[in-house]
């Protein structure tokens, strides 16, 4: 029997861990034979794990009484006076429609001012989870081709991008790559020290040209600092304490503001 082809639905089910054992094994065999797809799926799995870690405290909280299904059903079944049921249903439908239209018209209103750097922080943490753990091919362009890496990143981001030098902090450049994010291309620069600890600097243009102060963030054991200067966002992340990362982030920001 000809095996069924692996579809995007299968890959999505693999990431969500909802395939049966037989299909799971078939997808695993497919990924072993297609490393480029396996790398993409590894990125999805890393983002899945980061999201689970980020929302784990919320998931463990008790369900609010107003969201309890049993209570909601009981209240709906309780006889009510006043307007007929069909009139109330029509009014509710109109409110839902009005609310949906209003929500669409007001999309983006009231979002936190730091959403831009928060999104950058999530992207940097996801990139770190995917590439920093790769002991075979963590970067696409090696440090010895630094000028080529800088030119490639600047060309893809359509503005000059300087590669920070972290030697004074004990980290040497390993190299980098251009990575996709939900907000366009980003430059990823990776560093390591003599103990095998790795750091990632992610830089990309911001949708809003506003500057943003440096802010600390932590996701799934990955700590970092993110900020925006002159329309460019930067995020320094690593599996080290925020206190150790802070002076390094200050150095990255200083070099970005005053490129050599």
XYZ file of C-alpha atoms in Angstrom:
260
model
C 0.000 0.000 0.000
C 1.333 3.428 -0.935
C 1.880 5.470 2.239
C -0.251 8.569 2.631
C 1.598 11.806 1.869
C 2.509 14.024 4.808
C 0.382 17.171 4.749
C 0.529 20.477 6.626
C -2.341 19.182 8.768
C -0.156 16.240 9.768
C 2.728 18.571 10.624
C 0.403 20.776 12.644
C -0.932 17.730 14.464
C 2.643 16.619 15.142
C 3.457 19.984 16.744
C 0.224 19.870 18.768
C 0.964 16.256 19.807
C -2.459 15.006 18.710
C -1.521 12.332 16.127
C -2.071 8.650 16.749
C 1.025 6.512 17.266
C 1.126 5.213 13.685
C 0.858 8.640 12.065
C 3.313 10.070 14.584
C 5.912 7.525 13.477
C 5.260 8.302 9.805
C 5.737 12.037 10.370
C 8.930 11.409 12.357
C 10.312 9.345 9.470
C 9.373 12.111 7.034
C 11.151 14.741 9.141
C 14.261 12.559 9.364
C 14.344 12.515 5.556
C 13.606 16.248 5.147
C 15.903 18.254 7.470
C 14.727 21.615 6.102
C 11.150 20.808 7.126
C 12.363 19.381 10.432
C 14.088 22.684 11.201
C 10.871 24.596 10.551
C 8.873 22.227 12.754
C 11.493 22.528 15.496
C 10.871 26.263 15.454
C 7.127 25.716 15.857
C 7.738 23.305 18.732
C 10.011 25.814 20.447
C 7.345 28.500 20.165
C 4.746 26.027 21.482
C 6.887 25.279 24.527
C 7.525 28.979 25.161
C 3.803 29.735 25.010
C 3.012 26.842 27.349
C 5.622 28.044 29.820
C 4.404 31.626 29.607
C 0.744 30.741 30.218
C 1.276 27.864 32.658
C 0.534 30.033 35.735
C -2.751 31.200 34.175
C -3.769 27.663 33.245
C -3.300 26.552 36.866
C -5.580 29.254 38.254
C -9.124 28.223 39.287
C -11.859 28.929 36.753
C -13.664 32.187 37.617
C -17.279 31.589 38.738
C -18.646 33.632 35.839
C -16.975 31.202 33.388
C -18.231 28.030 35.063
C -20.209 26.078 32.442
C -22.570 24.427 34.930
C -23.471 27.740 36.477
C -24.055 29.330 33.083
C -26.375 26.505 31.975
C -28.348 26.667 35.221
C -28.842 30.401 34.891
C -30.026 30.069 31.312
C -32.576 27.411 32.273
C -33.983 29.470 35.154
C -37.384 31.062 34.260
C -37.181 34.804 33.774
C -39.866 37.436 33.646
C -39.981 40.415 31.323
C -39.341 40.198 27.606
C -40.177 37.039 25.634
C -37.258 34.672 25.029
C -37.197 35.332 21.246
C -36.965 39.090 21.873
C -34.047 38.629 24.248
C -32.309 36.342 21.743
C -32.696 38.937 18.987
C -31.341 41.670 21.239
C -28.371 39.500 22.158
C -27.639 38.832 18.485
C -27.701 42.535 17.718
C -25.332 43.212 20.611
C -22.930 40.548 19.373
C -22.933 42.031 15.869
C -22.471 45.540 17.199
C -19.707 44.365 19.486
C -17.937 42.571 16.656
C -18.074 45.589 14.382
C -16.987 47.867 17.185
C -14.120 45.567 18.063
C -12.936 45.539 14.452
C -13.177 49.311 14.196
C -11.205 49.721 17.416
C -8.626 46.999 16.733
C -5.253 47.987 18.157
C -6.742 50.697 20.397
C -5.648 50.276 24.001
C -2.755 47.914 23.282
C 0.197 48.431 25.644
C 2.747 50.935 24.398
C 5.463 48.302 24.785
C 3.766 45.737 22.519
C 6.415 46.386 19.882
C 9.349 45.389 22.092
C 7.278 42.645 23.727
C 6.758 41.060 20.310
C 10.479 41.448 19.591
C 11.277 39.756 22.905
C 9.070 36.776 22.013
C 10.711 36.485 18.604
C 14.201 36.654 20.109
C 13.379 33.992 22.706
C 11.921 31.722 20.011
C 14.990 32.180 17.800
C 17.264 31.432 20.761
C 15.319 28.249 21.531
C 15.699 27.050 17.939
C 19.273 27.982 17.084
C 21.264 28.278 20.323
C 20.736 24.598 21.121
C 21.962 23.529 17.681
C 25.486 22.158 18.148
C 25.974 21.376 14.452
C 24.847 24.404 12.459
C 23.768 27.206 14.824
C 24.694 29.966 12.375
C 24.550 30.271 8.618
C 27.438 32.722 8.145
C 30.490 32.199 10.362
C 32.336 34.891 12.285
C 35.284 34.821 9.857
C 32.892 36.220 7.246
C 31.754 39.061 9.481
C 31.667 41.688 6.726
C 29.607 39.379 4.491
C 27.157 38.774 7.362
C 26.786 42.502 8.038
C 26.200 43.247 4.343
C 23.625 40.460 4.033
C 21.734 41.577 7.137
C 21.782 45.231 6.069
C 20.514 44.325 2.622
C 17.652 42.190 3.955
C 16.620 44.707 6.612
C 17.110 47.626 4.166
C 19.182 49.670 6.578
C 22.726 49.485 7.956
C 23.116 46.901 10.715
C 26.276 46.873 12.825
C 27.356 43.623 14.460
C 28.062 44.207 18.169
C 31.437 43.215 19.613
C 30.966 41.536 22.992
C 34.600 40.549 23.588
C 34.875 42.881 26.585
C 32.067 40.883 28.231
C 33.783 37.569 27.521
C 31.648 36.553 24.519
C 32.980 36.015 21.010
C 30.974 36.210 17.806
C 30.077 32.816 16.363
C 28.270 34.224 13.320
C 24.659 34.796 12.413
C 21.842 34.560 9.930
C 18.740 36.370 8.713
C 15.582 34.880 10.231
C 11.884 35.437 9.484
C 9.599 36.863 12.163
C 5.924 37.779 12.215
C 7.053 41.375 11.585
C 9.510 40.739 8.749
C 13.167 39.821 8.435
C 15.465 40.085 11.455
C 19.222 39.806 11.877
C 20.373 37.184 14.378
C 23.902 37.346 15.805
C 25.104 34.558 18.087
C 27.904 34.620 20.673
C 29.463 32.142 23.085
C 31.984 32.129 25.907
C 34.603 29.668 27.133
C 31.978 27.755 29.152
C 29.685 27.073 26.200
C 27.086 29.650 27.222
C 25.444 31.281 24.200
C 23.779 34.652 23.700
C 21.679 35.919 20.809
C 21.175 39.482 19.632
C 18.099 39.895 17.421
C 17.628 43.155 15.509
C 14.879 44.242 13.122
C 13.032 47.375 12.008
C 10.078 48.292 14.190
C 6.641 49.021 12.744
C 6.526 52.248 14.773
C 9.540 54.538 14.606
C 9.172 55.452 18.289
C 12.057 54.727 20.644
C 11.358 52.389 23.565
C 13.340 52.135 26.807
C 15.168 48.968 27.701
C 12.815 46.439 29.302
C 13.529 43.132 30.980
C 11.712 39.952 29.959
C 11.787 36.233 30.714
C 10.164 33.326 28.844
C 10.637 29.639 29.469
C 14.022 29.999 31.160
C 15.312 32.463 28.536
C 16.024 35.935 29.942
C 16.650 39.107 28.020
C 16.476 42.861 27.541
C 14.753 44.563 24.614
C 14.578 48.153 23.419
C 14.139 50.309 20.301
C 16.284 53.143 18.999
C 15.784 55.097 15.812
C 13.278 52.684 14.351
C 15.393 49.583 15.050
C 14.503 47.097 17.759
C 17.113 45.056 19.611
C 16.776 42.109 21.961
C 19.617 40.391 23.812
C 18.630 36.959 25.154
C 20.302 34.027 26.825
C 19.952 31.351 29.487
C 21.763 33.500 32.060
C 20.468 35.803 34.779
C 19.003 39.181 33.803
C 21.528 40.875 36.103
C 24.433 39.474 34.074
C 22.734 40.352 30.779
C 21.951 43.963 31.667
C 25.475 45.457 31.301
C 25.953 43.479 28.072
C 22.680 44.888 26.736
C 23.869 48.373 27.663
C 27.042 47.734 25.662
C 25.043 46.502 22.637
C 22.875 49.628 22.760
C 25.926 51.889 23.046
C 27.573 50.261 20.021
C 24.350 50.457 17.986
C 24.093 54.178 18.737
C 27.741 54.791 17.944
C 28.805 52.313 15.244
C 32.487 52.218 14.407
